[in-house]
Amino acid sequence: MVTGLDWRMIHGSGITFRLLTERDLPQLADWLNKPHLRRFFQKKTVSLAEVQAKYGPRARGETPTRCHLAILGGRPFGYLQNYRIADYPDWAAMIGENDGIGIDLAIFEPDLIGKGFGREMLARYLSEIAFPRFAKEGRCFIAHEIENVAALRNSDSIGFRYVRNFLEGDLDTVLLVLDRDELGDARG
């Protein structure tokens, strides 16, 4: 929990990002098991060994996905990852897109949800990390379960627009897209 931080004082004061490291994996396992993430992000309880198996190669740079922690007031509070759609052919086929980049995100601290941090985190991540990493890609895709209204609103707030619905496993999911030149000053 991000205790001792008054969101009114630090909002807009500078969310930063750093790469996820292997040293972060025990804390990541704790975060992923938080009840508020169970509904949409991490559906099942996950062990440290499972987190190490999935995120260890990403933290070591052995996969096309780069993972970052969002930092606020010197402390991690969120997770984001980016990847090129074409690097994951099964995912590209599922969403019906072959170009662009994809991102995923979560806020680990429930007391920071609904206060604008998701919007700022997403906009900054796109402009400072994801789009610069993939300079030749002009679009970013994000997918949310249709019932995840808060995430859909967050993405919409910085300019993502509807592309289509698709099934991710048995979950009705909404695919959204944002063109690089539409990002503008979404950080507000």
GROMACS .gro file of C-alpha atoms in nm:
model
  188
    1MET     CA    1   0.000   0.000   0.000
    2VAL     CA    2   0.127   0.345  -0.084
    3THR     CA    3   0.088   0.493   0.262
    4GLY     CA    4   0.193   0.842   0.350
    5LEU     CA    5   0.125   0.973   0.000
    6ASP     CA    6  -0.150   1.227  -0.041
    7TRP     CA    7  -0.272   1.186  -0.398
    8ARG     CA    8  -0.387   1.549  -0.413
    9MET     CA    9  -0.032   1.666  -0.344
   10ILE     CA   10   0.151   1.434  -0.580
   11HIS     CA   11  -0.092   1.397  -0.870
   12GLY     CA   12   0.066   1.546  -1.177
   13SER     CA   13   0.401   1.577  -1.003
   14GLY     CA   14   0.564   1.316  -1.217
   15ILE     CA   15   0.495   0.951  -1.266
   16THR     CA   16   0.815   0.786  -1.381
   17PHE     CA   17   0.894   0.437  -1.507
   18ARG     CA   18   1.167   0.183  -1.462
   19LEU     CA   19   1.223  -0.160  -1.606
   20LEU     CA   20   1.096  -0.455  -1.408
   21THR     CA   21   1.388  -0.653  -1.264
   22GLU     CA   22   1.415  -1.001  -1.123
   23ARG     CA   23   1.450  -0.843  -0.777
   24ASP     CA   24   1.094  -0.709  -0.823
   25LEU     CA   25   0.938  -1.052  -0.880
   26PRO     CA   26   0.855  -1.136  -0.515
   27GLN     CA   27   0.677  -0.801  -0.478
   28LEU     CA   28   0.509  -0.852  -0.816
   29ALA     CA   29   0.376  -1.187  -0.693
   30ASP     CA   30   0.230  -1.014  -0.386
   31TRP     CA   31   0.073  -0.741  -0.601
   32LEU     CA   32  -0.075  -0.988  -0.850
   33ASN     CA   33  -0.250  -1.167  -0.565
   34LYS     CA   34  -0.430  -0.854  -0.443
   35PRO     CA   35  -0.808  -0.899  -0.445
   36HIS     CA   36  -0.884  -0.596  -0.663
   37LEU     CA   37  -0.678  -0.744  -0.950
   38ARG     CA   38  -0.860  -1.078  -0.937
   39ARG     CA   39  -1.159  -0.964  -1.142
   40PHE     CA   40  -0.985  -0.850  -1.461
   41PHE     CA   41  -0.605  -0.871  -1.449
   42GLN     CA   42  -0.484  -1.178  -1.261
   43LYS     CA   43  -0.781  -1.411  -1.238
   44LYS     CA   44  -0.615  -1.691  -1.039
   45THR     CA   45  -0.388  -1.689  -0.738
   46VAL     CA   46  -0.031  -1.705  -0.860
   47SER     CA   47   0.277  -1.840  -0.683
   48LEU     CA   48   0.621  -1.682  -0.680
   49ALA     CA   49   0.747  -1.970  -0.896
   50GLU     CA   50   0.476  -1.897  -1.155
   51VAL     CA   51   0.560  -1.526  -1.152
   52GLN     CA   52   0.929  -1.609  -1.193
   53ALA     CA   53   0.854  -1.842  -1.485
   54LYS     CA   54   0.635  -1.588  -1.666
   55TYR     CA   55   0.800  -1.256  -1.583
   56GLY     CA   56   1.163  -1.364  -1.528
   57PRO     CA   57   1.239  -1.396  -1.902
   58ARG     CA   58   1.071  -1.060  -1.961
   59ALA     CA   59   1.273  -0.895  -1.684
   60ARG     CA   60   1.593  -1.039  -1.833
   61GLY     CA   61   1.508  -0.909  -2.182
   62GLU     CA   62   1.469  -1.260  -2.327
   63THR     CA   63   1.125  -1.195  -2.481
   64PRO     CA   64   0.989  -0.921  -2.707
   65THR     CA   65   0.779  -0.787  -2.418
   66ARG     CA   66   0.929  -0.512  -2.200
   67CYS     CA   67   0.781  -0.467  -1.854
   68HIS     CA   68   0.794  -0.153  -1.645
   69LEU     CA   69   0.687  -0.037  -1.304
   70ALA     CA   70   0.519   0.299  -1.268
   71ILE     CA   71   0.671   0.499  -0.983
   72LEU     CA   72   0.503   0.769  -0.781
   73GLY     CA   73   0.660   0.943  -0.484
   74GLY     CA   74   0.958   0.709  -0.515
   75ARG     CA   75   0.746   0.394  -0.486
   76PRO     CA   76   0.611   0.150  -0.745
   77PHE     CA   77   0.233   0.160  -0.778
   78GLY     CA   78   0.159   0.019  -1.123
   79TYR     CA   79   0.269  -0.222  -1.393
   80LEU     CA   80   0.283  -0.174  -1.769
   81GLN     CA   81   0.417  -0.381  -2.055
   82ASN     CA   82   0.465  -0.318  -2.425
   83TYR     CA   83   0.532  -0.537  -2.726
   84ARG     CA   84   0.508  -0.536  -3.104
   85ILE     CA   85   0.191  -0.713  -3.222
   86ALA     CA   86   0.378  -0.889  -3.505
   87ASP     CA   87   0.609  -1.056  -3.249
   88TYR     CA   88   0.311  -1.257  -3.120
   89PRO     CA   89   0.141  -1.418  -3.424
   90ASP     CA   90  -0.124  -1.601  -3.219
   91TRP     CA   91  -0.227  -1.275  -3.051
   92ALA     CA   92  -0.221  -1.093  -3.386
   93ALA     CA   93  -0.454  -1.356  -3.533
   94MET     CA   94  -0.686  -1.339  -3.231
   95ILE     CA   95  -0.726  -0.961  -3.251
   96GLY     CA   96  -0.720  -0.948  -3.631
   97GLU     CA   97  -0.430  -0.701  -3.651
   98ASN     CA   98  -0.073  -0.749  -3.772
   99ASP     CA   99   0.094  -0.414  -3.712
  100GLY     CA  100   0.128  -0.172  -3.425
  101ILE     CA  101   0.217  -0.222  -3.063
  102GLY     CA  102   0.024  -0.358  -2.770
  103ILE     CA  103   0.023  -0.257  -2.407
  104ASP     CA  104  -0.122  -0.386  -2.083
  105LEU     CA  105  -0.139  -0.219  -1.746
  106ALA     CA  106  -0.255  -0.251  -1.387
  107ILE     CA  107  -0.259  -0.030  -1.080
  108PHE     CA  108  -0.145  -0.232  -0.780
  109GLU     CA  109  -0.253   0.010  -0.510
  110PRO     CA  110  -0.633   0.013  -0.476
  111ASP     CA  111  -0.632   0.351  -0.299
  112LEU     CA  112  -0.489   0.508  -0.617
  113ILE     CA  113  -0.767   0.380  -0.844
  114GLY     CA  114  -1.023   0.630  -0.968
  115LYS     CA  115  -0.805   0.933  -0.901
  116GLY     CA  116  -0.658   0.998  -1.246
  117PHE     CA  117  -0.337   0.803  -1.203
  118GLY     CA  118  -0.435   0.541  -1.462
  119ARG     CA  119  -0.491   0.809  -1.725
  120GLU     CA  120  -0.163   0.984  -1.651
  121MET     CA  121   0.026   0.654  -1.627
  122LEU     CA  122  -0.109   0.531  -1.963
  123ALA     CA  123  -0.054   0.858  -2.151
  124ARG     CA  124   0.299   0.906  -2.017
  125TYR     CA  125   0.391   0.544  -2.083
  126LEU     CA  126   0.282   0.569  -2.443
  127SER     CA  127   0.462   0.898  -2.509
  128GLU     CA  128   0.777   0.829  -2.306
  129ILE     CA  129   0.831   0.453  -2.335
  130ALA     CA  130   0.616   0.249  -2.575
  131PHE     CA  131   0.598   0.466  -2.888
  132PRO     CA  132   0.966   0.572  -2.867
  133ARG     CA  133   1.067   0.205  -2.837
  134PHE     CA  134   0.884   0.125  -3.159
  135ALA     CA  135   0.954   0.433  -3.368
  136LYS     CA  136   0.827   0.271  -3.691
  137GLU     CA  137   0.493   0.164  -3.546
  138GLY     CA  138   0.212   0.414  -3.576
  139ARG     CA  139  -0.064   0.252  -3.372
  140CYS     CA  140  -0.113   0.109  -3.027
  141PHE     CA  141  -0.375  -0.149  -2.934
  142ILE     CA  142  -0.514  -0.222  -2.593
  143ALA     CA  143  -0.775  -0.484  -2.502
  144HIS     CA  144  -1.012  -0.487  -2.207
  145GLU     CA  145  -1.284  -0.724  -2.100
  146ILE     CA  146  -1.617  -0.573  -2.198
  147GLU     CA  147  -1.721  -0.562  -1.831
  148ASN     CA  148  -1.412  -0.364  -1.728
  149VAL     CA  149  -1.584  -0.028  -1.763
  150ALA     CA  150  -1.319   0.161  -1.563
  151ALA     CA  151  -1.038   0.042  -1.794
  152LEU     CA  152  -1.243   0.119  -2.105
  153ARG     CA  153  -1.312   0.471  -1.977
  154ASN     CA  154  -0.946   0.519  -1.889
  155SER     CA  155  -0.833   0.422  -2.238
  156ASP     CA  156  -1.105   0.634  -2.396
  157SER     CA  157  -0.994   0.934  -2.188
  158ILE     CA  158  -0.664   0.956  -2.376
  159GLY     CA  159  -0.808   0.892  -2.721
  160PHE     CA  160  -0.827   0.516  -2.774
  161ARG     CA  161  -1.120   0.429  -3.000
  162TYR     CA  162  -1.322   0.115  -3.058
  163VAL     CA  163  -1.205  -0.134  -3.322
  164ARG     CA  164  -1.400  -0.454  -3.255
  165ASN     CA  165  -1.504  -0.713  -3.001
  166PHE     CA  166  -1.328  -1.048  -2.997
  167LEU     CA  167  -1.311  -1.354  -2.776
  168GLU     CA  168  -1.000  -1.399  -2.565
  169GLY     CA  169  -1.058  -1.756  -2.459
  170ASP     CA  170  -1.418  -1.736  -2.347
  171LEU     CA  171  -1.403  -1.368  -2.245
  172ASP     CA  172  -1.584  -1.104  -2.450
  173THR     CA  173  -1.310  -0.848  -2.503
  174VAL     CA  174  -1.300  -0.502  -2.662
  175LEU     CA  175  -1.008  -0.404  -2.885
  176LEU     CA  176  -0.920  -0.034  -2.891
  177VAL     CA  177  -0.664   0.156  -3.096
  178LEU     CA  178  -0.479   0.485  -3.068
  179ASP     CA  179  -0.276   0.634  -3.352
  180ARG     CA  180   0.057   0.780  -3.245
  181ASP     CA  181  -0.033   1.127  -3.376
  182GLU     CA  182  -0.364   1.123  -3.184
  183LEU     CA  183  -0.195   1.093  -2.845
  184GLY     CA  184  -0.127   1.466  -2.835
  185ASP     CA  185  -0.122   1.614  -2.490
  186ALA     CA  186  -0.335   1.345  -2.327
  187ARG     CA  187  -0.135   1.380  -2.006
  188GLY     CA  188  -0.347   1.686  -1.928
   0.00000   0.00000   0.00000
